[in-house]
Each structure stands twice: as structure tokens, then as C-alpha cells.
Amino acid sequence: MIVGATGSIGTQTIDVLKSLSGYKLVGFTYHENLKLAEEISKDFPEAEFLSTKTDLDRFEEMMEKLQPDITVAAAPGFAGFKLAYVAIPYTKRLALANKESLVCGGKVLKNQLRKFGVELIPVDSEHSAVFQLVERGIEKVAITASGGALRDWPVERLKEASPSDVLRHPVWSMGKKITVDSATMVNKALEVLEAMELFELPMEKIDVYIHREGVIHGMVFLKDGTVKIHASVADMRIPIAYSLTYPERFYRNPEFPKFSSLTFERPSEERYPLFFLVNYIKDSYALRTAFNAADEVAVAAFLMGKISYTQIFKVVEAVLKSLESEKAESFEDLSAVNEEARRLACEITRYC
Ligand code: MG
């Protein structure tokens, strides 16, 4: 089952499925790209599908009927978290690509997984890397970032960056929102929070390096001084396939990464102020949810030309400061915070 089959992760999952034998696609959802959904359906005629835009109320019914062994949760945003949450009782493995599920959901999602005995396998490349390396007795982990499309721009020029400047990602090919989040390193802030949840680590034990070559995705530091490093070409199909075939590796990819000089830098607060907000939000699911919601609105406003690149930070910071709800212990609480933060961000950007 693929939730969010027509997006970037969804279509790459379809690619992987075409080359794996022994796997059957029983169903999928799409948001509004009906044309692509119909193409997928031609390749997988037995798969049932529905639109989460028009038939959201039928989603749970579909999950209950299909009872898929594996559900790839690839729909983006807070809405994608909701779908992942609803899917849990009807599946055995959640291959998780949606970031909000752990960033906002965290405890709520993990309780649901535990309750229904569902296995969680990360799809995100950095978390897949660390997941493949972890063992008992880890001291800390590190994940890498590309630094985004503006990594070499003079800081004082960042305010002039246009959407097309930002959308030129140096390493990965991804959706628009995540490409902007890569330039601001919001994406990496979300990934640090995800790693805290997945590997049960405090933030101090998760290092982030800007690694321009895009070869190394994660590292695990062990107590005896050993560092295990995961490397591969930057191709999302590799971690997607691993989430489907784990603990085996059935997927064949003909290409190994080229090792020459590999560089690692610490991100600077001046260039990536949004990333450093992670220190402020890390311990509160309400603040994390608000951070994500405000960023979603601010990025959309930036892509529409309503605010400048550097105003994304200002919008998110202002929303976090004016947020009133602080308690978020259930799915309903989180939804309410998400709504409140979106509304505040809309007011500030005058965009929605
Ligand atoms: Mg990633």
C-alpha cells in the first residue's frame, strides 16, 4: 500500500516495485494528480486507489479491507501524519517517509504502533542510514545535510533569493516544499527531531554536518571509539527499497558512490537561523507542530512570491512567539495546534 503514490517518494516507490519480484501493490492513494494515478493503475491493475482530496472518508475503510503487509506513508504534511496514524491498525509494517508523524506525533504515533504491534522502518535517507548502523551501546549519531541550493551565497544576499534560485538543489531531486526546507535547513531540524524519536536519543547526541558530496548519509559512534559510516549514491530508491525488503536486500542498484575528498562542515546560525530554532522547540510537541505548520505556510507564501526568502524565518519565529496552546497530548490536541499555527502564519503573511 502506498499512501501518497503520486508524489516524489510515491513515484520512486512505484519504480522500486516494478523491479522487485514477490511484491504486489494492493492499493494506493493520491491527492489530486488523477492522470498519474491512472497511469500507476495501468501498471498495477489489481491495486485499488482513491483520492485523499475527495474521498478521505473512505481511506480507513480501504485500509481495513486491504490489510496490507507494508504501508508506505509518503503523503506529506500534517495531513500525511493523520493518514499514517489511521493506517496503523490495519498493517504490519509502516515504512515512514512522512516527517510530521514523528516530529509532531512522536509519542502519539509510537503509542499507536506499540498498541497494534506494528513495525516502523524509516524511509528518509539519513534515518535509513542510521537505522542500518545502530547497535547496542551507541554514544551518538550524526546525519548529513547538503546545505541546500544557497549554501555558497553570501549571507547578505539571501534576502534576494527567488524561488527558482532555491529550487536548484545540489544533490537530491525532491518535491518543492522539501527543497526549500533543504535550503533553510528546516528539513534537517525536522530530521533531528525524527532521529530523537526513532533512536530514543537526546538532541545533544545527534550531530549535523553539511556534507557537500552527498555520499555519506549517517554515522553511528560506538562506545569503543568505532565510527560506523553509511554511504551510497544519493538515490531515494535505495532507502525506499530497504524499507520494503528489510532485513533482506533484494533491490539491485548498479552504482556505487565515488570516494575522493569528503568534506564535513558545521552549519552556521547566521546562514541557517531556522535550523537553530530546533533548540527552542525540541522538548514540546506543541511547539514542534507549530514550527512545522508555520514553515509550511511561509514556504508556500515564498513560492508564490508573497514574502522574501529571509522572511520565512521571521514568520516562523513570530508564530512560535504568539502561539497560545502549549499542551498537545493527543492527536486532537496536535491538530488544534496545527490549525492555530497555520492561522497565525496566514495572518502574518497575508497569504492564505
Ligand atoms: Mg532526508
XYZ file of C-alpha atoms and ligand atoms in Angstrom:
353
model
C 0.000 0.000 0.000
C 1.348 3.417 -0.897
C -0.178 6.451 0.780
C 0.722 9.408 -1.423
C 1.661 7.481 -4.577
C 1.902 10.413 -6.988
C 4.441 12.456 -5.013
C 8.214 12.251 -5.183
C 8.633 9.321 -2.736
C 5.474 7.643 -4.065
C 6.594 7.567 -7.685
C 10.049 6.331 -6.699
C 8.388 3.566 -4.645
C 6.477 2.605 -7.797
C 9.808 2.459 -9.633
C 11.257 0.164 -6.999
C 8.188 -2.095 -7.044
C 8.498 -2.564 -10.795
C 11.951 -4.048 -10.310
C 11.236 -6.217 -7.254
C 9.717 -9.623 -7.666
C 7.449 -11.044 -4.993
C 5.876 -7.712 -4.076
C 2.346 -6.774 -5.050
C 0.770 -3.346 -4.866
C -2.692 -3.845 -3.338
C -3.692 -0.204 -3.127
C -2.615 3.396 -3.183
C -3.840 6.894 -2.549
C -3.152 10.097 -4.433
C -4.092 13.679 -3.707
C -5.157 15.322 -6.943
C -2.983 14.032 -9.774
C -5.628 11.774 -11.310
C -3.717 11.392 -14.565
C -0.675 9.942 -12.829
C -2.888 7.788 -10.599
C -4.451 6.271 -13.704
C -1.009 5.579 -15.158
C 0.014 3.773 -11.978
C -3.204 1.821 -12.170
C -2.333 0.673 -15.686
C 0.908 -0.827 -14.358
C -0.796 -2.320 -11.307
C -4.368 -3.094 -12.438
C -5.211 -5.036 -9.264
C -4.453 -2.097 -6.990
C -7.413 -0.193 -5.584
C -6.967 3.546 -5.329
C -8.673 6.653 -4.066
C -8.080 10.376 -3.792
C -7.441 11.689 -0.297
C -8.697 15.033 -1.522
C -12.184 13.913 -2.492
C -12.601 10.525 -0.752
C -10.738 10.920 2.516
C -13.633 9.404 4.465
C -13.196 6.124 2.568
C -9.485 5.783 3.425
C -9.892 3.846 6.662
C -12.419 1.512 5.040
C -9.927 0.813 2.250
C -7.146 0.048 4.728
C -9.432 -2.252 6.683
C -10.384 -4.128 3.548
C -6.872 -4.452 2.080
C -4.912 -5.167 5.305
C -1.570 -4.603 3.528
C 1.602 -6.161 4.984
C 3.508 -2.948 4.330
C 2.216 0.613 4.175
C 4.491 3.267 2.722
C 3.435 6.543 4.355
C 4.582 9.082 1.781
C 1.841 11.711 1.835
C 3.359 14.998 3.006
C 2.490 17.386 5.802
C 0.304 17.134 8.867
C -2.375 15.535 6.688
C 0.108 12.778 5.860
C 0.661 12.165 9.569
C -3.071 11.699 10.008
C -3.155 9.111 7.216
C -0.182 7.216 8.689
C -1.879 7.217 12.087
C -5.164 5.920 10.689
C -3.354 3.187 8.707
C -1.513 1.660 11.680
C -4.218 -0.738 12.953
C -4.504 -2.379 9.522
C -0.890 -3.035 8.576
C 2.182 -4.913 9.841
C 4.932 -2.523 8.806
C 4.897 1.230 8.446
C 7.594 2.408 6.017
C 7.633 6.015 7.106
C 8.564 8.873 4.790
C 6.210 11.463 6.284
C 8.220 13.615 8.685
C 5.351 15.137 10.662
C 4.401 11.711 12.028
C 7.418 11.695 14.328
C 8.135 15.419 14.544
C 4.620 16.342 15.642
C 3.235 12.927 16.521
C 6.228 11.418 18.330
C 4.749 9.797 21.392
C 1.233 9.598 19.940
C 2.443 7.689 16.873
C 4.772 5.411 18.811
C 1.997 4.512 21.275
C -0.253 3.585 18.382
C 2.493 1.429 16.803
C 3.098 -0.339 20.108
C -0.615 -0.888 20.664
C -1.047 -2.663 17.337
C 2.391 -4.342 17.215
C 3.373 -2.551 14.019
C 6.996 -2.320 12.896
C 8.390 1.107 11.972
C 11.055 1.350 9.269
C 12.356 4.814 8.308
C 12.465 5.760 4.631
C 14.262 9.089 4.920
C 17.827 8.532 3.666
C 19.623 9.744 6.793
C 17.424 7.766 9.168
C 17.605 4.691 6.996
C 21.399 5.031 7.127
C 21.476 5.286 10.924
C 18.867 2.525 11.222
C 21.168 0.243 9.232
C 24.084 1.030 11.563
C 22.630 1.132 15.075
C 23.567 -1.426 17.640
C 23.639 -1.534 21.410
C 25.937 0.921 23.156
C 25.787 3.887 20.804
C 27.298 7.099 22.111
C 25.909 9.401 19.453
C 24.817 9.577 15.831
C 25.408 12.040 13.013
C 23.291 12.848 9.990
C 24.353 14.838 6.970
C 22.813 17.736 5.082
C 23.556 19.127 1.649
C 23.281 22.724 2.853
C 20.756 23.399 0.084
C 20.849 25.483 -3.052
C 22.049 28.673 -1.335
C 24.918 27.146 0.615
C 27.516 29.260 -1.201
C 25.556 32.502 -1.464
C 26.860 35.451 0.549
C 24.633 35.645 3.639
C 23.788 39.296 2.984
C 22.346 38.388 -0.412
C 19.983 35.668 0.877
C 17.091 38.144 1.111
C 17.167 38.464 -2.673
C 16.891 34.717 -3.357
C 13.988 33.856 -5.629
C 12.011 30.596 -5.651
C 13.877 29.429 -8.752
C 17.250 30.051 -7.045
C 16.136 27.985 -4.081
C 14.677 25.148 -6.129
C 18.033 24.258 -7.684
C 19.028 21.560 -5.232
C 22.655 20.451 -5.466
C 22.225 16.775 -4.521
C 18.729 15.304 -4.303
C 15.747 15.581 -6.563
C 12.701 16.143 -4.332
C 9.370 17.930 -4.018
C 9.277 21.762 -3.936
C 8.484 22.231 -0.248
C 11.300 19.948 0.895
C 13.746 21.620 -1.496
C 13.049 24.995 0.127
C 13.286 23.305 3.541
C 16.644 21.990 2.474
C 17.941 25.496 1.692
C 16.758 26.818 5.084
C 17.729 23.537 6.782
C 14.245 23.298 8.298
C 14.331 19.851 6.779
C 17.359 18.992 8.910
C 15.713 20.421 12.026
C 12.760 18.106 11.386
C 15.165 15.225 10.803
C 16.956 15.832 14.113
C 13.577 15.613 15.855
C 12.737 12.452 13.915
C 16.060 10.904 14.912
C 15.390 11.747 18.583
C 12.129 9.806 18.345
C 13.385 6.884 16.267
C 16.565 6.179 18.176
C 15.447 7.453 21.609
C 18.336 9.923 21.838
C 18.570 13.402 23.363
C 19.350 16.165 20.884
C 22.892 16.600 22.225
C 23.676 13.135 20.845
C 22.654 13.966 17.282
C 25.261 15.848 15.254
C 24.537 17.512 11.933
C 27.164 18.083 9.269
C 26.918 19.805 5.931
C 28.421 17.278 3.571
C 28.565 18.615 0.052
C 29.331 15.411 -1.779
C 26.103 13.655 -0.757
C 27.864 10.307 -0.347
C 27.643 9.747 3.407
C 24.149 9.848 4.898
C 24.598 8.784 8.501
C 27.160 7.780 11.104
C 26.993 5.965 14.407
C 29.611 6.480 17.115
C 30.129 3.499 19.400
C 31.493 3.454 22.928
C 34.733 1.678 21.980
C 35.692 4.536 19.662
C 34.446 2.929 16.442
C 32.529 5.070 13.967
C 30.302 3.215 11.501
C 29.524 5.164 8.358
C 26.817 4.595 5.781
C 27.492 5.630 2.199
C 25.559 5.279 -1.048
C 24.735 7.315 -4.118
C 22.056 9.936 -3.433
C 19.121 7.968 -4.805
C 15.974 7.690 -2.685
C 15.094 4.387 -4.303
C 17.796 2.710 -2.201
C 16.337 3.553 1.239
C 12.792 3.073 -0.108
C 13.675 -0.432 -1.296
C 15.347 -1.244 2.015
C 12.209 -0.246 3.917
C 10.272 -2.753 1.792
C 12.747 -5.649 1.829
C 14.290 -5.261 5.316
C 16.057 -7.261 6.711
C 16.973 -8.525 3.235
C 18.376 -6.552 0.295
C 16.622 -7.640 -2.868
C 16.940 -4.359 -4.737
C 19.749 -4.067 -7.276
C 21.357 -0.721 -7.950
C 24.345 -0.822 -10.288
C 26.072 2.262 -8.987
C 28.417 2.786 -6.021
C 29.354 6.244 -4.777
C 32.675 7.694 -5.814
C 35.020 8.401 -2.930
C 37.502 11.193 -3.380
C 37.623 14.028 -0.908
C 34.740 14.062 1.531
C 34.080 17.248 3.474
C 32.107 17.959 6.656
C 31.176 21.396 7.977
C 29.042 22.606 10.873
C 26.073 24.761 9.819
C 26.281 28.430 10.804
C 23.454 30.139 12.649
C 23.817 33.215 10.502
C 23.032 31.303 7.314
C 20.542 28.838 8.773
C 18.649 30.584 11.611
C 15.586 28.356 11.079
C 17.644 25.245 11.755
C 18.780 26.605 15.108
C 15.174 27.058 16.266
C 15.266 23.314 16.878
C 16.902 24.050 20.252
C 13.839 26.039 21.253
C 11.164 23.601 20.066
C 12.717 20.210 20.754
C 11.006 19.401 24.055
C 7.450 20.394 23.161
C 5.248 18.579 20.677
C 3.063 21.695 20.507
C 6.000 23.911 19.511
C 7.294 21.337 17.039
C 3.860 21.142 15.432
C 3.615 24.932 15.277
C 7.109 25.205 13.790
C 6.195 22.776 11.047
C 2.811 24.383 10.330
C 4.227 27.913 10.236
C 7.003 26.773 7.915
C 4.506 25.091 5.584
C 2.551 28.326 5.198
C 5.666 30.514 4.984
C 7.248 28.319 2.301
C 4.038 28.331 0.261
C 3.910 32.133 0.589
C 7.548 32.374 -0.507
C 6.947 30.136 -3.531
C 4.011 32.364 -4.513
C 6.225 35.444 -4.298
C 4.340 36.879 -1.304
C 7.290 37.013 1.082
C 11.060 37.030 0.678
C 13.345 34.094 1.456
C 14.631 35.580 4.723
C 11.069 36.375 5.834
C 10.391 32.633 6.159
C 12.378 32.732 9.398
C 10.569 35.829 10.635
C 7.151 34.253 10.048
C 8.049 31.029 11.855
C 9.630 32.874 14.771
C 6.595 35.169 15.129
C 4.181 32.212 15.122
C 6.166 30.380 17.807
C 6.106 33.512 19.968
C 2.394 34.159 19.667
C 1.191 30.572 19.998
C -1.187 30.121 22.889
C -1.665 26.377 23.119
C 1.178 24.540 24.767
C -0.389 21.249 25.675
C -0.514 18.593 22.978
C -1.007 15.096 24.292
C -3.426 13.592 21.816
C -3.998 13.585 18.103
C -6.815 16.130 18.596
C -4.577 18.495 20.595
C -1.921 18.330 17.887
C -4.498 19.054 15.181
C -5.700 22.100 17.122
C -2.139 23.459 17.454
C -1.551 22.808 13.759
C -4.683 24.816 12.878
C -3.828 27.662 15.241
C -0.269 27.955 13.913
C -1.436 27.893 10.306
C -3.979 30.603 11.020
C -1.345 32.787 12.698
C 1.089 32.249 9.816
C -1.641 33.121 7.316
C -2.396 36.348 9.184
C 1.264 37.344 9.269
C 1.991 36.529 5.615
C -1.453 37.695 4.404
C -1.175 34.824 2.011
C -3.905 32.213 2.563
Mg 16.441 13.321 4.426
